[in-house]
GROMACS .gro file of C-alpha atoms in nm:
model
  354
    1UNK     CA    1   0.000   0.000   0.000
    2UNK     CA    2   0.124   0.325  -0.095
    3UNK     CA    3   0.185   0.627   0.119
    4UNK     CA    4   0.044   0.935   0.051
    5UNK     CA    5   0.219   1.232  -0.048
    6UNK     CA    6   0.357   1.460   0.251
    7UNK     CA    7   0.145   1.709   0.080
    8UNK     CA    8  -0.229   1.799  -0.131
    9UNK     CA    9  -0.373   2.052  -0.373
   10UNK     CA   10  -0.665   2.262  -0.321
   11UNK     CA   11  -0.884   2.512  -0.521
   12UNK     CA   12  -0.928   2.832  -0.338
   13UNK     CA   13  -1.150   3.171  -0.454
   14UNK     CA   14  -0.935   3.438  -0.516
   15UNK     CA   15  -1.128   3.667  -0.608
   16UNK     CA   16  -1.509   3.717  -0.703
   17UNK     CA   17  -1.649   3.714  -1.098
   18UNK     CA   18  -1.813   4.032  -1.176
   19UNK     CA   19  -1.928   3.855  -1.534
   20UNK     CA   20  -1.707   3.501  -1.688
   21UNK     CA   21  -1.508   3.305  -1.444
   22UNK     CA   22  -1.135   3.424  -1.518
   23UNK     CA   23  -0.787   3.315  -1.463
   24UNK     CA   24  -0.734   3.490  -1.125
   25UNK     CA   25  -1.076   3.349  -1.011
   26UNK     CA   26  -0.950   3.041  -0.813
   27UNK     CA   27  -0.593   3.036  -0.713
   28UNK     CA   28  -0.423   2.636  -0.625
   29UNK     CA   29  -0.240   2.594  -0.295
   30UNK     CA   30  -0.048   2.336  -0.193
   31UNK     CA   31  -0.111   2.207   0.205
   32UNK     CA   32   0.051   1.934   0.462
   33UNK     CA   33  -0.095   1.673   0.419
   34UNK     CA   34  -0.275   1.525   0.760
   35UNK     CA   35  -0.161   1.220   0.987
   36UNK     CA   36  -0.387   0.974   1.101
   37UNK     CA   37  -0.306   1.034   1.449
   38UNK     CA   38  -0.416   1.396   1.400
   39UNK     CA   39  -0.818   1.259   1.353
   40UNK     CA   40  -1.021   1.341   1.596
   41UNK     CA   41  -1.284   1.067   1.689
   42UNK     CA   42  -1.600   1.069   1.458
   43UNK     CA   43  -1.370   1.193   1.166
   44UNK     CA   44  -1.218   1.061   0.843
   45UNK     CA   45  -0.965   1.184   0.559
   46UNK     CA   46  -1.120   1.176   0.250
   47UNK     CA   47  -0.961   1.148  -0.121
   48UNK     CA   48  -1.198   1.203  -0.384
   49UNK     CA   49  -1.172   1.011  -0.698
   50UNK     CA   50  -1.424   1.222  -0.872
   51UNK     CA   51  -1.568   1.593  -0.800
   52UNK     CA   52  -1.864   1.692  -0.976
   53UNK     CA   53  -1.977   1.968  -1.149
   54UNK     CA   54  -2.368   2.089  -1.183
   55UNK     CA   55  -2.490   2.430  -1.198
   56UNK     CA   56  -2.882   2.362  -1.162
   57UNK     CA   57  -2.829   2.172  -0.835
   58UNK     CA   58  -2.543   2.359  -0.672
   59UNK     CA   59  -2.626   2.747  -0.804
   60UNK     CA   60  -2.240   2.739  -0.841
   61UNK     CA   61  -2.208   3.108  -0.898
   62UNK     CA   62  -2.423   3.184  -0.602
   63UNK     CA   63  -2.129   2.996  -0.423
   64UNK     CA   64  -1.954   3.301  -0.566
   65UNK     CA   65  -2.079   3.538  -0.561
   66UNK     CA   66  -2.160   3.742  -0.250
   67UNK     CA   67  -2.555   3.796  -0.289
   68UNK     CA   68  -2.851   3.632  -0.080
   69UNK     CA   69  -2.889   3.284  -0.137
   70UNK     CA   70  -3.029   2.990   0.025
   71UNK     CA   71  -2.638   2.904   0.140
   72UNK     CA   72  -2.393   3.169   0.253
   73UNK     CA   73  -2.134   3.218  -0.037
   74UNK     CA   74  -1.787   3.104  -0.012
   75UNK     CA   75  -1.550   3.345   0.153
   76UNK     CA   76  -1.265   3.468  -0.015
   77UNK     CA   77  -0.926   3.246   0.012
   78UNK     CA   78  -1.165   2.938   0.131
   79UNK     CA   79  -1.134   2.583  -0.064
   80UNK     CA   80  -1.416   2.604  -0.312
   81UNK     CA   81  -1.741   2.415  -0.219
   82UNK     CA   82  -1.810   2.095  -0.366
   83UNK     CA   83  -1.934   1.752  -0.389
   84UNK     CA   84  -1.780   1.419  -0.470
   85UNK     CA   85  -1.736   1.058  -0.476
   86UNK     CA   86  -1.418   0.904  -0.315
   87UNK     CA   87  -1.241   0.668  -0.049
   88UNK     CA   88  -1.190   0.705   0.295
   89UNK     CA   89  -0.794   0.696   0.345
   90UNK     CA   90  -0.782   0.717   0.703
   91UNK     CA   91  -1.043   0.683   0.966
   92UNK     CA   92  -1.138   0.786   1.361
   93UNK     CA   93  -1.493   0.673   1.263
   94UNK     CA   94  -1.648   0.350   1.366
   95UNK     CA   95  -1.890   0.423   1.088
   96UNK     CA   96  -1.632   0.377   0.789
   97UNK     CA   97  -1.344   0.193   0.720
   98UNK     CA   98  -1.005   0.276   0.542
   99UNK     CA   99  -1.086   0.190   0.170
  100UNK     CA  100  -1.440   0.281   0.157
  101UNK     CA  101  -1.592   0.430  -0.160
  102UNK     CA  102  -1.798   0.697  -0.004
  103UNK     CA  103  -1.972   1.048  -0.104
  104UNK     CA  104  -1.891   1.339   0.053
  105UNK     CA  105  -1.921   1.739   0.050
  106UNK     CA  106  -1.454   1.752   0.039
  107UNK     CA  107  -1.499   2.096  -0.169
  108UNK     CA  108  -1.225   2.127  -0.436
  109UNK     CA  109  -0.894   1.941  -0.258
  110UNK     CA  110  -0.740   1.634  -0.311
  111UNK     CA  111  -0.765   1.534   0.085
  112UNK     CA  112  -0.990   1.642   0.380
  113UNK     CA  113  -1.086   1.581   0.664
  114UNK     CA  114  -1.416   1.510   0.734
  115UNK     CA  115  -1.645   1.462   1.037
  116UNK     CA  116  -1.847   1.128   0.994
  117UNK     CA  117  -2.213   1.302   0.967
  118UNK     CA  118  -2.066   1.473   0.649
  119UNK     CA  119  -1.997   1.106   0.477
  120UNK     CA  120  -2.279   0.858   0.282
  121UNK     CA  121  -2.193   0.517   0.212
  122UNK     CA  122  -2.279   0.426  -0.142
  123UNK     CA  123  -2.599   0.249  -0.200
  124UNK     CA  124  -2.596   0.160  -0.608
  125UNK     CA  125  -2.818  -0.109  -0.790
  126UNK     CA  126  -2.632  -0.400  -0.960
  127UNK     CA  127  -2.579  -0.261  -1.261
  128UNK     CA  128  -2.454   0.094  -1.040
  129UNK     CA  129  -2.127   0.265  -1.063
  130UNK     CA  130  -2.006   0.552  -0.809
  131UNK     CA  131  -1.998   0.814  -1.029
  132UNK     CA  132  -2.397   0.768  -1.047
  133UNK     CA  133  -2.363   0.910  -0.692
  134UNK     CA  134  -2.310   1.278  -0.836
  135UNK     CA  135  -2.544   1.228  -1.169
  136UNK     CA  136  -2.872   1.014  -1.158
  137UNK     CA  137  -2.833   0.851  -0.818
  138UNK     CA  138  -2.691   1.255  -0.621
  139UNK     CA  139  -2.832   1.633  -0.685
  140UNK     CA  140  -2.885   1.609  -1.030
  141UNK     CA  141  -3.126   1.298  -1.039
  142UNK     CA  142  -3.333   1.413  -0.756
  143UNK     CA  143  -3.331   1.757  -0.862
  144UNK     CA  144  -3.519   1.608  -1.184
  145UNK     CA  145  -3.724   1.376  -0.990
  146UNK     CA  146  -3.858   1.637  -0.756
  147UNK     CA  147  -3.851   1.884  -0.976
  148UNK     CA  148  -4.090   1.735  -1.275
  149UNK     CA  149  -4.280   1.534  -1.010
  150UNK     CA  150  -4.362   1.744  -0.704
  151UNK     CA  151  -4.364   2.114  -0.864
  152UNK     CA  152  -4.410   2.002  -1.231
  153UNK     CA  153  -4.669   1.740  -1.132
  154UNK     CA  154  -4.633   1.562  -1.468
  155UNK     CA  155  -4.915   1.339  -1.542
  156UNK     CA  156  -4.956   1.119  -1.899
  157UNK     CA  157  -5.094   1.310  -2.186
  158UNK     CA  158  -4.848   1.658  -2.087
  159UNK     CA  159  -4.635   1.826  -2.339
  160UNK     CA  160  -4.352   1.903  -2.196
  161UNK     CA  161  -4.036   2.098  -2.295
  162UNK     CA  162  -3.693   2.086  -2.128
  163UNK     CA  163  -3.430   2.293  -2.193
  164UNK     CA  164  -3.054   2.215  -2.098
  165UNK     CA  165  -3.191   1.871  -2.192
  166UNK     CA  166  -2.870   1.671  -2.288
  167UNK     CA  167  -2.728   1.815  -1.913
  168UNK     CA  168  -2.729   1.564  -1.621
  169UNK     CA  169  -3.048   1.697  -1.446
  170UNK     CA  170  -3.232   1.778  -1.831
  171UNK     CA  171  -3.179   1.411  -1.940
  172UNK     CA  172  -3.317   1.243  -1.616
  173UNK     CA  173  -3.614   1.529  -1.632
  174UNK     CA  174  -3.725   1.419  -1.999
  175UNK     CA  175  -3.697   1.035  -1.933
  176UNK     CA  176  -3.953   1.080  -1.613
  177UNK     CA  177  -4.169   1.263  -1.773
  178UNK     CA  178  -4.170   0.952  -2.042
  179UNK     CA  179  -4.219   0.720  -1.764
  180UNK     CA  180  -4.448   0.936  -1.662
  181UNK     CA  181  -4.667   0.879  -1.999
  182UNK     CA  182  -4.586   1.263  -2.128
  183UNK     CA  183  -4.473   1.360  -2.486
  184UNK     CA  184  -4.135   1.532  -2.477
  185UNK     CA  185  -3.947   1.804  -2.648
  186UNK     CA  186  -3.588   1.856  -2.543
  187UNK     CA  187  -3.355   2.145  -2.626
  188UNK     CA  188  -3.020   2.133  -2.639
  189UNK     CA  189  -2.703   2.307  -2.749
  190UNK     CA  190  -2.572   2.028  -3.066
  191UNK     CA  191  -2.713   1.861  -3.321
  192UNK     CA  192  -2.521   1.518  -3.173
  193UNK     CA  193  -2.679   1.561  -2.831
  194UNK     CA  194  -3.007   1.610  -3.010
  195UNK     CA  195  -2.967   1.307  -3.177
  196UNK     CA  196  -2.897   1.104  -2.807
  197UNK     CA  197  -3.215   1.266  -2.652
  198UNK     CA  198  -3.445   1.129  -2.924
  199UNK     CA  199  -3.203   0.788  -3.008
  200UNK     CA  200  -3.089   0.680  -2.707
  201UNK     CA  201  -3.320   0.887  -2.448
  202UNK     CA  202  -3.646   0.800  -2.572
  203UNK     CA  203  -3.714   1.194  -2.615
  204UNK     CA  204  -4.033   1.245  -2.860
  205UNK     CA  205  -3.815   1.546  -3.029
  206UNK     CA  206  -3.510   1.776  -2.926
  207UNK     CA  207  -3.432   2.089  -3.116
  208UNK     CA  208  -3.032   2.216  -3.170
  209UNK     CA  209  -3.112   2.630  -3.015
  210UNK     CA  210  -2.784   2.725  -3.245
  211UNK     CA  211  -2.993   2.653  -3.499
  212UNK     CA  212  -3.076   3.004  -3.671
  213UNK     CA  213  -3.433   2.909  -3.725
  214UNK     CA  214  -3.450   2.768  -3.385
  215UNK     CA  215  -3.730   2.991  -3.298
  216UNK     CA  216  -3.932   2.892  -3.594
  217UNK     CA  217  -3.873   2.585  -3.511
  218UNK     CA  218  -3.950   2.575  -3.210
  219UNK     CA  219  -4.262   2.722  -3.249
  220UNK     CA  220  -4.355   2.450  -3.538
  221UNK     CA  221  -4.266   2.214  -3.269
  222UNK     CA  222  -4.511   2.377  -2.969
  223UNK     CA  223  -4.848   2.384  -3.195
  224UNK     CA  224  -5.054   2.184  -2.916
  225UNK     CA  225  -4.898   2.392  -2.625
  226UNK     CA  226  -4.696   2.358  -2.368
  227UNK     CA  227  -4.816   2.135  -2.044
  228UNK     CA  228  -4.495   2.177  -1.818
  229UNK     CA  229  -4.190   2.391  -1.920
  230UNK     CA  230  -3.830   2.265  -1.700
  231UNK     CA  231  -3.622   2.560  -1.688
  232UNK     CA  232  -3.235   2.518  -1.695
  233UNK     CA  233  -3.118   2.790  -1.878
  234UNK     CA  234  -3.332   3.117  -1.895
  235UNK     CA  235  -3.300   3.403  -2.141
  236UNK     CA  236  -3.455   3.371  -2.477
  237UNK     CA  237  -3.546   3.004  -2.486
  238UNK     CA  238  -3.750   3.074  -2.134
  239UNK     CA  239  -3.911   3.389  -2.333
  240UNK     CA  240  -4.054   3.144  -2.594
  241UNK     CA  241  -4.162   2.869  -2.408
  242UNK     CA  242  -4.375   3.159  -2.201
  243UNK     CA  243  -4.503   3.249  -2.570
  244UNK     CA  244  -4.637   2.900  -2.634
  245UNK     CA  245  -4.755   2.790  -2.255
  246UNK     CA  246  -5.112   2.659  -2.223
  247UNK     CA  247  -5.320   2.748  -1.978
  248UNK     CA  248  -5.239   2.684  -1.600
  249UNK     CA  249  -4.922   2.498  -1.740
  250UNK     CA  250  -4.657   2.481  -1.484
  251UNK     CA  251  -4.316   2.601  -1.529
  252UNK     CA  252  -4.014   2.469  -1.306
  253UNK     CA  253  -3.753   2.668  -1.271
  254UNK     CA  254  -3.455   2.511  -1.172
  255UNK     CA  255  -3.179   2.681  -1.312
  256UNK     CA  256  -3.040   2.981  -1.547
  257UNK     CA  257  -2.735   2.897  -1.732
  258UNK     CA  258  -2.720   3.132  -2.008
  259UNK     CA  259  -2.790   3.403  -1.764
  260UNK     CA  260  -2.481   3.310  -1.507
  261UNK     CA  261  -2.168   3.424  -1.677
  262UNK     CA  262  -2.397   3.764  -1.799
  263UNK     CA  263  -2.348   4.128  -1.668
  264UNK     CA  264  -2.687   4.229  -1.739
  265UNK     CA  265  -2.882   3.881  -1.675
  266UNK     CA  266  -3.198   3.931  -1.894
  267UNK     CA  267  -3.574   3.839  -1.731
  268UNK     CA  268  -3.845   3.759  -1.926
  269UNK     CA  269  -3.997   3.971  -2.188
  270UNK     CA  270  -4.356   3.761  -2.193
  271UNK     CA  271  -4.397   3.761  -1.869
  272UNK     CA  272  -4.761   3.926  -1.913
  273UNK     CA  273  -4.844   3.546  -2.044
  274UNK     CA  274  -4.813   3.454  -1.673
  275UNK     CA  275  -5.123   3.617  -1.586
  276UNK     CA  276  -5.324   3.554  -1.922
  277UNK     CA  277  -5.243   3.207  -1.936
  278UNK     CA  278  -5.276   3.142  -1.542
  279UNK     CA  279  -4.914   3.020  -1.570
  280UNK     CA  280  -4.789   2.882  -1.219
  281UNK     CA  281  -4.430   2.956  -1.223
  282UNK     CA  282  -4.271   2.795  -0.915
  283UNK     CA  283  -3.855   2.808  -0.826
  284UNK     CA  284  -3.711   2.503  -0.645
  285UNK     CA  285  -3.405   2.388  -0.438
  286UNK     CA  286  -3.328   2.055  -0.433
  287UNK     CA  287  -3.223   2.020  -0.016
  288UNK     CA  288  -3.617   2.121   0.054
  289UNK     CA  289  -3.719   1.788  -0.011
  290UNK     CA  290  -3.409   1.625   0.180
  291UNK     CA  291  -3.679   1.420   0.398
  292UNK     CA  292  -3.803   1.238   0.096
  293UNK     CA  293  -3.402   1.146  -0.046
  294UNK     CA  294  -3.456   0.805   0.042
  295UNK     CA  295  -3.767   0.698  -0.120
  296UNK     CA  296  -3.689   0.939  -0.466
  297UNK     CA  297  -3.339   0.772  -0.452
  298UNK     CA  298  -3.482   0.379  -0.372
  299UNK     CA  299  -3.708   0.472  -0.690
  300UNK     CA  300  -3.407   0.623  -0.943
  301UNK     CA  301  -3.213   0.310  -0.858
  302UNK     CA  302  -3.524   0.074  -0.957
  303UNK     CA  303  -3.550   0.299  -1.282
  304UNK     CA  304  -3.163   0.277  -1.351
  305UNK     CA  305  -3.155  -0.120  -1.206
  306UNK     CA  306  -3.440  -0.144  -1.535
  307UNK     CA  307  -3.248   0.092  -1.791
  308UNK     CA  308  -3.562   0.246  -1.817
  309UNK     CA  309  -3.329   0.546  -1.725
  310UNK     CA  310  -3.000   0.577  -1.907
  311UNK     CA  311  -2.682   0.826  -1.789
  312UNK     CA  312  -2.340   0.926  -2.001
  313UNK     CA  313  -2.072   1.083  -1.825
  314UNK     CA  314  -1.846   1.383  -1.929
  315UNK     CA  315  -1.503   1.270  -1.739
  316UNK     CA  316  -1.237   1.574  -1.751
  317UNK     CA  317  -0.911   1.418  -1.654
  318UNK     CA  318  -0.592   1.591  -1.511
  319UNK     CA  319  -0.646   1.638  -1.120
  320UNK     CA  320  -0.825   1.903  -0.915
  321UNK     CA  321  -0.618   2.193  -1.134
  322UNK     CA  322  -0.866   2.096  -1.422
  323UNK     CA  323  -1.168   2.208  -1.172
  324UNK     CA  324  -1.171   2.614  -1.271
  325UNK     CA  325  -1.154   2.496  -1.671
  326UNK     CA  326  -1.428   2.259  -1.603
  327UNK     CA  327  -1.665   2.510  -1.485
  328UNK     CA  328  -1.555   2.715  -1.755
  329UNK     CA  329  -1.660   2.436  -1.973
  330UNK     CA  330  -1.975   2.352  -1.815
  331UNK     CA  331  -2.111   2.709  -1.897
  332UNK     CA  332  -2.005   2.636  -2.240
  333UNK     CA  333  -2.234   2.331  -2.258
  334UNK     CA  334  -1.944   2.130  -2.405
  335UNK     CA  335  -2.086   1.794  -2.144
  336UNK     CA  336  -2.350   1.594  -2.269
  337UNK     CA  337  -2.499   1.424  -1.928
  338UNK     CA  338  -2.277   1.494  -1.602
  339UNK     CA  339  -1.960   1.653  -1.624
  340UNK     CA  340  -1.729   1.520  -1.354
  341UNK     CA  341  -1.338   1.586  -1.258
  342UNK     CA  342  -1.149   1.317  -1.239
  343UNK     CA  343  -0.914   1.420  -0.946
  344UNK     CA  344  -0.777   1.070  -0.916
  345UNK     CA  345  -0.843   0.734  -1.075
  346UNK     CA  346  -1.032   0.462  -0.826
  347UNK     CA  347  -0.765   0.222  -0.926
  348UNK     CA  348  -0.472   0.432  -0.759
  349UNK     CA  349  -0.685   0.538  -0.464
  350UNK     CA  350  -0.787   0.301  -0.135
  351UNK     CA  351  -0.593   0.183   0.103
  352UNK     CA  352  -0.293   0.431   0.166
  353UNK     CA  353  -0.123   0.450   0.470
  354UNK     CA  354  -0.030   0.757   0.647
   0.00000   0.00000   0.00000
């Protein structure tokens, strides 16, 4: 068994965005890395093998920004918040042992340490793999489930529209609104990830928004209405779905992509349609239904366990210095499904002593 190095990498803020994340944004510092003996009972040191990225679950640039939010923002010269999927190197906890794949809230660092009610033990279907903990199985699948389900309230015969569609929380929204017995139209940002919504995602129709007839066509493709609108991006695309909403259809509003890296973040132009058409447009956060986890997680497992709910994965490799690129590139759209950091591969990690 390997040692680990005598020290680690982390991802602080530097300084905050006033529009695109930039170079001096996050600044990597090297720290000692921690002995075993220095644990104190209840905790564990944590090495992720993967840290995710997802903007509709985690509000990233709430994170930092300093503006009221439903979580503080991070402070400047902190580690950067987020989630991920690793093992348990060392241990104080008679809850985990050394070796454990576990998920955990490390932030961006190769090590931490962790106390024990911070840590979930992994709880996959047969045909499961860990990273499923930060996609279908983590934030973004139960941000669809609860989304579409309790403030969508999808029932069969809906149309419903979902933009950021080929993302990780888009594709799990369209394919339980199929389950569901709704028609679906997804949006998305290439013609290829148009192609896997319909081909591989069971999506009724998906429409490429660099198109430069988009809006034509999407308004060729909206004829009987709009049911339920899922909101992941904002701007124009929210503007036109307000254009073709039905009466008392529901719009979730999860998320505002297009609008995060903007100076002047623009608001909706139709919004008179939400009092015409009755609309009921509701905003969501996905830790208000933390009491229900288990039972929306027991039945995303079931769904995956079936493949009546299939994932892909956008892996950036090259350790935690790849995380301020990678949400560069997840404002970009370049992911289709979850886009993920590979900090370090499962293989090398496990049992290391300290």
């Amino acid at each position: 068994m390997a040692s680990l190095p005598s020290t680690y990498k982390a991802v602080h803020l530097a300084n905050r965005p006033k529009d695109h994340i930039e170079a001096d944004t996050f600044t990597v510092k090297q720290h000692q890395t921690p002995s075993a003996s220095s644990l104190k009972d209840g905790q564990v040191l944590f090495q992720p093998n993967y840290l995710s990225l997802d903007p509709a679950t985690s509000i990233v640039r709430g994170w930092l920004n300093d503006s009221r939010s439903y979580i503080p923002p991070v402070k400047i010269g902190a580690v950067m918040r987020g989630v991920g999927v690793g093992t348990i190197v060392a241990t104080k906890s008679s809850k985990f042992n050394v070796g454990e794949v576990v998920y955990a809230g490390s932030g961006w660092s190769e090590l931490a340490v962790l106390p024990e009610k911070d840590v979930e033990k992994l709880d996959l279907p047969s045909n499961g793999k860990m990273t499923d903990t930060l996609a279908t199985l983590g934030m973004p699948g139960l941000t669809a489930y609860f989304g579409i389900i309790n403030v969508g309230k999808v029932k069969a015969g809906d149309f419903v529209v979902v933009s950021g569609a080929a993302g990780a929380t888009g594709s799990v929204v369209g394919q339980i609104a199929k389950l569901k017995g709704a028609k679906v139209l997804g949006i998305a940002g290439s013609d290829s990830k148009c192609k896997w919504l319909v081909e591989e995602l069971g999506f009724d129709e998906a429409l490429n928004y660099k198109a430069k007839d988009f809006a034509k066509q999407f308004r060729a493709s909206t004829k009987q209405l709009i049911d339920v609108y899922f909101d992941n991006v904002g701007g124009e695309i929210l503007d036109l779905a307000l254009a073709r909403a039905k009466e008392h259809s529901r719009f979730v509003m999860c998320g505002g992509i297009s609008q995060y890296n903007t100076k002047n973040p623009q608001g909706p132009k139709n919004y008179l349609m939400i009092v015409s058409m009755r609309i009921r447009m509701e905003g969501f956060v996905v830790f208000d239904y933390e009491k229900q986890y288990p039972q929306a997680k027991k039945e995303l497992a079931r769904w995956v366990a079936e493949g009546k709910i299939k994932r892909q994965e956008t892996i950036i490799k090259g350790g935690i210095e790849k995380m301020p690129e990678a949400l560069r590139a997840l404002y970009e759209g370049v992911n289709t499904g979850k886009l993920m950091v590979e900090v370090k591969q499962p293989v090398e990690a496990g049992k290391s002593k300290l």
